[in-house]
Coordinates of C-alpha atoms and ligand atoms in Angstrom, one line a residue:
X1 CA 0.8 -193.3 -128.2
X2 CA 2.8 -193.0 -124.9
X3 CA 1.5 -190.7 -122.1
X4 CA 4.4 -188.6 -122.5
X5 CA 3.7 -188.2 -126.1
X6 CA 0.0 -187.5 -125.5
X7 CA 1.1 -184.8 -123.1
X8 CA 3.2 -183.2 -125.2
X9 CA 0.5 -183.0 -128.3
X10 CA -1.6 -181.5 -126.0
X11 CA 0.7 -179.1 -124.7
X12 CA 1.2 -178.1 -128.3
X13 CA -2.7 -177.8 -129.0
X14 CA -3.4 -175.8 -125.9
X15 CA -0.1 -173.6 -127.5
X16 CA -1.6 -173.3 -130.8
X17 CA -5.3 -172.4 -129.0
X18 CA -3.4 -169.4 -127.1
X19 CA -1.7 -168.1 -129.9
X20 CA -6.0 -168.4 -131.1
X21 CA -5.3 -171.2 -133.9
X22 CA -8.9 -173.0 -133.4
X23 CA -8.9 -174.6 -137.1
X24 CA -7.5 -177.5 -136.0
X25 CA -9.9 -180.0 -137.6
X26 CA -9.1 -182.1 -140.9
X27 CA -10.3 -180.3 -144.0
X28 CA -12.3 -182.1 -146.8
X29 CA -13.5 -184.9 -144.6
X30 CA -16.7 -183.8 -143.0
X31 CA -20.0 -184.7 -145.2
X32 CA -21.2 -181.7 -147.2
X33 CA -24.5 -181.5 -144.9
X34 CA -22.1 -180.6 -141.9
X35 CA -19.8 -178.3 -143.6
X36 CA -21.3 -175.2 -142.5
X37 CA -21.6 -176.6 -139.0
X38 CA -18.6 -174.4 -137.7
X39 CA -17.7 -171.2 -137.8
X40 CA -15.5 -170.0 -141.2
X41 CA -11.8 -169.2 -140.5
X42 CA -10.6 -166.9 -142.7
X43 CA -7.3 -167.2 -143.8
X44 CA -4.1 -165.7 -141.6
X45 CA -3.2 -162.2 -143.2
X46 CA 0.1 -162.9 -144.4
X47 CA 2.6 -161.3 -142.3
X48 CA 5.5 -159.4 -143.7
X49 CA 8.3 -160.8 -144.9
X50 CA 11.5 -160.2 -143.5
X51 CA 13.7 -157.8 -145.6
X52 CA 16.3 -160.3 -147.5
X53 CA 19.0 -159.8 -146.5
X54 CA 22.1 -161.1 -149.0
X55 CA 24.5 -163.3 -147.4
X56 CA 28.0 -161.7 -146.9
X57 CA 30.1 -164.0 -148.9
X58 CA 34.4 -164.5 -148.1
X59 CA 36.5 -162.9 -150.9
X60 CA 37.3 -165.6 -153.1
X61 CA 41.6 -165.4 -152.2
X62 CA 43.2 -168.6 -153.0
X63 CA 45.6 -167.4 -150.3
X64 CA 44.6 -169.2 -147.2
X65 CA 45.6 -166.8 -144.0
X66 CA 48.1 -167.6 -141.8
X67 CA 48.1 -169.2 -138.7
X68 CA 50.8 -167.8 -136.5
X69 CA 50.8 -169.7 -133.8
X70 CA 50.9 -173.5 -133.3
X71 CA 47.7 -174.7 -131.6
X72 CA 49.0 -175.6 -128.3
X73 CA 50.3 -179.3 -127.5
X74 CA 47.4 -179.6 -124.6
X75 CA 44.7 -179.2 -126.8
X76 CA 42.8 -182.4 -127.5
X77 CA 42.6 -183.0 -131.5
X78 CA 39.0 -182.0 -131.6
X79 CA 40.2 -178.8 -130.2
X80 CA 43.0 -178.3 -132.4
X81 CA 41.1 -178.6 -135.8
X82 CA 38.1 -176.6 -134.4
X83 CA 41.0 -173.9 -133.8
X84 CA 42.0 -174.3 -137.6
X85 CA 38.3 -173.9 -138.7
X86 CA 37.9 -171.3 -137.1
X87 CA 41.3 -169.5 -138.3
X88 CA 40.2 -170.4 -141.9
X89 CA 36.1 -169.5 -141.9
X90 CA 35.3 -166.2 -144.2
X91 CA 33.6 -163.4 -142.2
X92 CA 30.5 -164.4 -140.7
X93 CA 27.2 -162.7 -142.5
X94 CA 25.6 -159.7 -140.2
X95 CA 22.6 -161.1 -138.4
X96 CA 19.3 -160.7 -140.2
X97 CA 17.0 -158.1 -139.0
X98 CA 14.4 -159.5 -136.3
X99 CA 10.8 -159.8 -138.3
X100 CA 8.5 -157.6 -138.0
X101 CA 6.3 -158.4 -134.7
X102 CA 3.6 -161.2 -135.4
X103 CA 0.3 -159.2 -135.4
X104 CA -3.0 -161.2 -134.1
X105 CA -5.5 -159.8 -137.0
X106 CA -9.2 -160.6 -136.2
X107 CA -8.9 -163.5 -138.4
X108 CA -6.9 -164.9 -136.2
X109 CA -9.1 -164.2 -133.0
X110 CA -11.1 -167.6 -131.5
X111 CA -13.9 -167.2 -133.6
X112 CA -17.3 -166.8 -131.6
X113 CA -18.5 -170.3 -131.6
X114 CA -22.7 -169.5 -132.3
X115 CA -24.6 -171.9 -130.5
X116 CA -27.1 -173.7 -132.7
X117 CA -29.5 -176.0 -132.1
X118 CA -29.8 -179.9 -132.8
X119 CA -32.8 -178.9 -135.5
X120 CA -30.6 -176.0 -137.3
X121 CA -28.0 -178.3 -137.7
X122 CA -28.8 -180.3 -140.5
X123 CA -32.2 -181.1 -142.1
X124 CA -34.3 -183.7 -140.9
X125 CA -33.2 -186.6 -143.3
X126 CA -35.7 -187.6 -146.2
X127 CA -35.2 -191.4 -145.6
X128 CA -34.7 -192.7 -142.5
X129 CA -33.7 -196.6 -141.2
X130 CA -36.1 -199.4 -141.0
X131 CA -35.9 -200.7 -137.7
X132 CA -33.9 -203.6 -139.0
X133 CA -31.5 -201.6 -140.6
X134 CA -31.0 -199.3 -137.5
X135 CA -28.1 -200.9 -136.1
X136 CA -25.7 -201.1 -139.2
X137 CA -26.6 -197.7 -139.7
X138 CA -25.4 -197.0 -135.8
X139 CA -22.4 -198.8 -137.1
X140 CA -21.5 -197.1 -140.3
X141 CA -21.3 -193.8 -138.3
X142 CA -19.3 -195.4 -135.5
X143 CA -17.1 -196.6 -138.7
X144 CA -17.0 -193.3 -139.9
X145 CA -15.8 -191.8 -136.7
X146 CA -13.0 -194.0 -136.6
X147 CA -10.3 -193.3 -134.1
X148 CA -11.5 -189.5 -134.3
X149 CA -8.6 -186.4 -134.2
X150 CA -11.4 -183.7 -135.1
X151 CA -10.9 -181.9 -131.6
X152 CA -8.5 -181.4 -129.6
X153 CA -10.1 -184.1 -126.9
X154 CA -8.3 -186.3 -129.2
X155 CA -5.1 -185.4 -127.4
X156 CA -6.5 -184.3 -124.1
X157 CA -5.8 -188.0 -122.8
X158 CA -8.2 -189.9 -124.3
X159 CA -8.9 -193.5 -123.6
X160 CA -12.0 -194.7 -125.6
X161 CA -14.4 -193.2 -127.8
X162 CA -17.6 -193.5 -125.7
X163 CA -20.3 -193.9 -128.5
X164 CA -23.2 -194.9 -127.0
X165 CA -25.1 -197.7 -125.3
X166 CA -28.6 -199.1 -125.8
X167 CA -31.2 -200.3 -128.2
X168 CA -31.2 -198.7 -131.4
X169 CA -35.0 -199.1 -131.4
X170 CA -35.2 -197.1 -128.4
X171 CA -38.3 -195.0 -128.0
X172 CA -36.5 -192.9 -125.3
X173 CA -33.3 -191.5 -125.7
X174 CA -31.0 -190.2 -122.7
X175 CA -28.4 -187.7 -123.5
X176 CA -25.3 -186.4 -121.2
X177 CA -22.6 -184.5 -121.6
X178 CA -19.3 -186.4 -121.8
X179 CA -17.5 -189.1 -121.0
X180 CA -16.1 -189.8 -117.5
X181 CA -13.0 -191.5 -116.3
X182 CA -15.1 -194.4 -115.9
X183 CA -16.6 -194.5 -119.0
X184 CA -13.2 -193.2 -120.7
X185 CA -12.2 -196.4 -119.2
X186 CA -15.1 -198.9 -120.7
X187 CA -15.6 -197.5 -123.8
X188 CA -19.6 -197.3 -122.6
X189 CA -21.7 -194.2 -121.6
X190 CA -22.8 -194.0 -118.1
X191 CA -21.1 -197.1 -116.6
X192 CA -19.5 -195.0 -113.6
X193 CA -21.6 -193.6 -110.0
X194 CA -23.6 -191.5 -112.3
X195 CA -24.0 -194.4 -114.3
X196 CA -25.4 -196.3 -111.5
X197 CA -28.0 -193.8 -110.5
X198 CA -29.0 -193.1 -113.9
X199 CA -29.5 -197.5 -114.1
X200 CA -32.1 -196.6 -110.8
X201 CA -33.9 -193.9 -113.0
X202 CA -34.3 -196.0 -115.6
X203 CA -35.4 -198.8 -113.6
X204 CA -37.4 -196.6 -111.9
X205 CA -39.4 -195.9 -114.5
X206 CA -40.4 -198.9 -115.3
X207 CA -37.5 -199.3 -118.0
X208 CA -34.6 -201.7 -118.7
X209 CA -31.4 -200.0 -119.4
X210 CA -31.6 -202.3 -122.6
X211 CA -34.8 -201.0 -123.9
X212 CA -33.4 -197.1 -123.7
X213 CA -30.6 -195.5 -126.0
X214 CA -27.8 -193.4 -124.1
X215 CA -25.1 -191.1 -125.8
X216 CA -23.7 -187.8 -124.9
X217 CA -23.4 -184.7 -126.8
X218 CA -19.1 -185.0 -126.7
X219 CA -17.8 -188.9 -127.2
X220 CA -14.6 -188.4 -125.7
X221 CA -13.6 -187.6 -122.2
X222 CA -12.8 -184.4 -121.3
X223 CA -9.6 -184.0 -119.1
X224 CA -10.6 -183.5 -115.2
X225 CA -14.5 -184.1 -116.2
X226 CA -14.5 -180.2 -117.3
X227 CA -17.7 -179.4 -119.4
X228 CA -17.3 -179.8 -122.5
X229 CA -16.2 -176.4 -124.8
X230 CA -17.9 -175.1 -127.2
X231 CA -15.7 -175.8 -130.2
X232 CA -15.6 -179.9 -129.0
X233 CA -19.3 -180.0 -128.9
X234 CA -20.3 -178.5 -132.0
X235 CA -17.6 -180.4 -134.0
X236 CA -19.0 -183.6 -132.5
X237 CA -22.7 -183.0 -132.3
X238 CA -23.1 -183.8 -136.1
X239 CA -22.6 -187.5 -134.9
X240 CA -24.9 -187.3 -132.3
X241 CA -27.4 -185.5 -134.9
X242 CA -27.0 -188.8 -137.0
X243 CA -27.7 -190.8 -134.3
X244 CA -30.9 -189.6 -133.5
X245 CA -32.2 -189.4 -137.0
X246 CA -31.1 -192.6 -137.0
X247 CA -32.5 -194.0 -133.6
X248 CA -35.3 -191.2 -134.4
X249 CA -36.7 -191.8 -130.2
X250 CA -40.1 -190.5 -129.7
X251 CA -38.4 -189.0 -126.5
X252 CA -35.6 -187.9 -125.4
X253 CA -34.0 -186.4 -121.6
X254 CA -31.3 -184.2 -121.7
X255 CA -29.7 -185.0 -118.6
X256 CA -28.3 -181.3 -117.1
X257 CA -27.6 -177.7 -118.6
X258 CA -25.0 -178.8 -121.1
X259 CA -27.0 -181.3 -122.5
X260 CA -29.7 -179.6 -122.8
X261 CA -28.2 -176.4 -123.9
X262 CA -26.0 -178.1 -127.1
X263 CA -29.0 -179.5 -127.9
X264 CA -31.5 -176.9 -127.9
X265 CA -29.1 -174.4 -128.8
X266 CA -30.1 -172.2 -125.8
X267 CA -28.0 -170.6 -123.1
X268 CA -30.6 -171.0 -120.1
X269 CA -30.6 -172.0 -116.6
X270 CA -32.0 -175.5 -116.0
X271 CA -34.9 -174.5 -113.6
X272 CA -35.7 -172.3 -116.9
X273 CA -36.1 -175.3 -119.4
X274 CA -37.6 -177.9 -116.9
X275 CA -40.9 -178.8 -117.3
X276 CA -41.7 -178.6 -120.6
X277 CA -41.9 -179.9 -124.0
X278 CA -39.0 -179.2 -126.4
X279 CA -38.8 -180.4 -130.1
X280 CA -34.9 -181.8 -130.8
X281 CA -35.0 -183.6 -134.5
X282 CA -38.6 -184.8 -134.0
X283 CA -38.6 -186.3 -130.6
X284 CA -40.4 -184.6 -127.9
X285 CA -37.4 -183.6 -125.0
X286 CA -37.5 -183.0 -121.1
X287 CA -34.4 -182.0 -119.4
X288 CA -33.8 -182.5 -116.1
X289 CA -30.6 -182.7 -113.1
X290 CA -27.7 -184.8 -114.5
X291 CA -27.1 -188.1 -112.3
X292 CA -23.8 -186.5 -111.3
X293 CA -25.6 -183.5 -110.0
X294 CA -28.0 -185.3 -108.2
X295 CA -25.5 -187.5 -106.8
X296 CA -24.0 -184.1 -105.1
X297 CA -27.6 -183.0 -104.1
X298 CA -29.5 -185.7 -103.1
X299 CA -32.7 -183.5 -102.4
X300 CA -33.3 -182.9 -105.7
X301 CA -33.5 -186.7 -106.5
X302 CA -37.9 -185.5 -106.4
X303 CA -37.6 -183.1 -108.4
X304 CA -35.7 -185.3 -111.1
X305 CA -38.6 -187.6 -110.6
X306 CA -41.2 -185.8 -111.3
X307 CA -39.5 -184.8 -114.8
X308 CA -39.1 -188.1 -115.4
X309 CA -42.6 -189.1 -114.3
X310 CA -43.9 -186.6 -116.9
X311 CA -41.9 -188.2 -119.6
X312 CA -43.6 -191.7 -118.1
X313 CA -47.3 -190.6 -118.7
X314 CA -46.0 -189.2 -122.3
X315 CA -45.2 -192.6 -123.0
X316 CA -48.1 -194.4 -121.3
X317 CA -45.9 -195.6 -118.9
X318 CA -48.1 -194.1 -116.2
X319 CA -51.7 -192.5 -116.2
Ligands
LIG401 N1 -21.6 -188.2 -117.3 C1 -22.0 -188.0 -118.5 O1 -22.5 -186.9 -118.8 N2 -21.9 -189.0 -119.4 C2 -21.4 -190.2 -119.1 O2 -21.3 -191.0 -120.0 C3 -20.9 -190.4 -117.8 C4 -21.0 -189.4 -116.9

């Protein structure tokens, strides 16, 4: 697709979102477990039709009308017959009525998009993957995404679908938000500044990047690195929810409010969910700063640290 044609979809999409169209996702696709995961649109109410109005039809005259004058000899031939036609045509039909104005019903309104946590999303799977089977199973839903239009950050200038990175064995999970330009770029989560710092933290406790998983709760980027809105992240939480019952970390660090809010399905301030246990799909969850964050506020680089040192003696890391 050529930039200008990207541009223009999402021209249209932003369009259709004013005019409060949200629906925009396939229909029948989604597995039945995530069908209820958004919000019902109700059909439009209908809106009026126009009154018909029956076209004006030209007497039937075999009798053409007379022209009276010759066309003049300076008019090109293209003028000349257009002339005739226009001597000949029967009456034109009176202009239909405009339609009645288009009214926004409720139905129509952006439907409130209810924040719900990983856990409500979808039950905790009966079976889950052998650790050999683990990385096919990563695969199949990678498969499944395929080259995803489910949101409108599938026109929004989209490079890559960021996945994920990391071992599917992982006992610790990290999870951001979304996709950067860099990462937009690689196709890999966390590869940009961020990315770096976020290597360091790792590292820092005591970890390869290798041994830990990393995905984000929206897979593409969005445009200008805004957050992520609540209609992307819910419809593409369900993969991340697969992820982690496949993955199924014994810990997991959301990194920053948006993470951590999509995840636990709460609308509260960082400093609020810090420093304690959460539950997300089984696996006991910290949140802390996102890299980014701390990359713009460098004095809170301890505070970070000791979330992450918590998560560290969790996992016998440190006494
Ligand atoms: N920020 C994120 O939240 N995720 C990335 O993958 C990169 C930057």
């Amino acid at each position: 697709m050529t930039p200008e044609t990207t541009e223009r979809l999402r021209a249209y999409v932003d369009y259709l979102r004013d005019l409060g169209v949200y629906d925009l996702y396939r229909r029948g696709e989604p597995r039945p477990e995530f069908a209820n995961l958004l919000a019902p649109v109700q059909a439009p109410r209908p809106v009026a039709a126009a009154p018909a109005v029956a076209p004006a039809r030209a007497p039937a005259s075999p009798v053409r009308p007379q022209v009276s004058a010759p066309a003049a000899p300076s008019l090109s031939p293209f003028a000349a017959s257009q002339q005739r036609t226009n001597a000949s045509a029967p009456p034109k039909p009176a202009p239909p009525p405009p339609p009645a104005p288009l009214e926004l019903s409720p139905a129509f309104a952006p439907p409130d998009m209810p924040l719900i946590s990983f856990n409500a999303r979808a039950e905790l799977p009966q079976h889950r993957a052998s650790p050999d089977d683990k990385p096919a199973a990563l695969q199949s839903i990678r498969h499944h995404i395929g080259d995803c239009t489910r949101c409108p950050l599938a026109y929004a200038g989209r490079r890559n679908i960021v996945f994920a990175d990391g071992n599917p064995n992982a006992r610790l999970m990290f999870v951001g938000e979304g996709p950067g330009a860099d990462e937009d770029a690689s196709g890999v989560p966390f590869v940009g500044k961020a990315g770096q710092l976020l290597n360091n933290m790792i590292n820092a406790m005591g970890l390869k990047r290798e041994e830990v998983y990393i995905a984000n709760i929206v897979k593409c980027r969005p445009p200008g690195n805004r957050n992520p809105e609540p209609v992307e992240a819910n419809t593409c939480s369900q993969f991340l929810v697969e992820q982690i019952d496949i993955v199924q970390p014994q810990f997991i660090v959301a990194l920053g409010a948006i993470a951590a809010t999509y995840l636990l399905g709460v609308k509260k301030p960082l400093v609020a969910l810090r420093g304690q246990w959460h539950d997300v799909r089984g696996s006991q969850t910290a949140v802390t700063y996102h890299p980014a964050y701390l990359l713009r506020d460098p004095s809170m680089k301890g505070e970070a640290w000791k979330d992450l040192q918590r998560v560290m003696v969790a996992m016998g890391l440190k006494s």
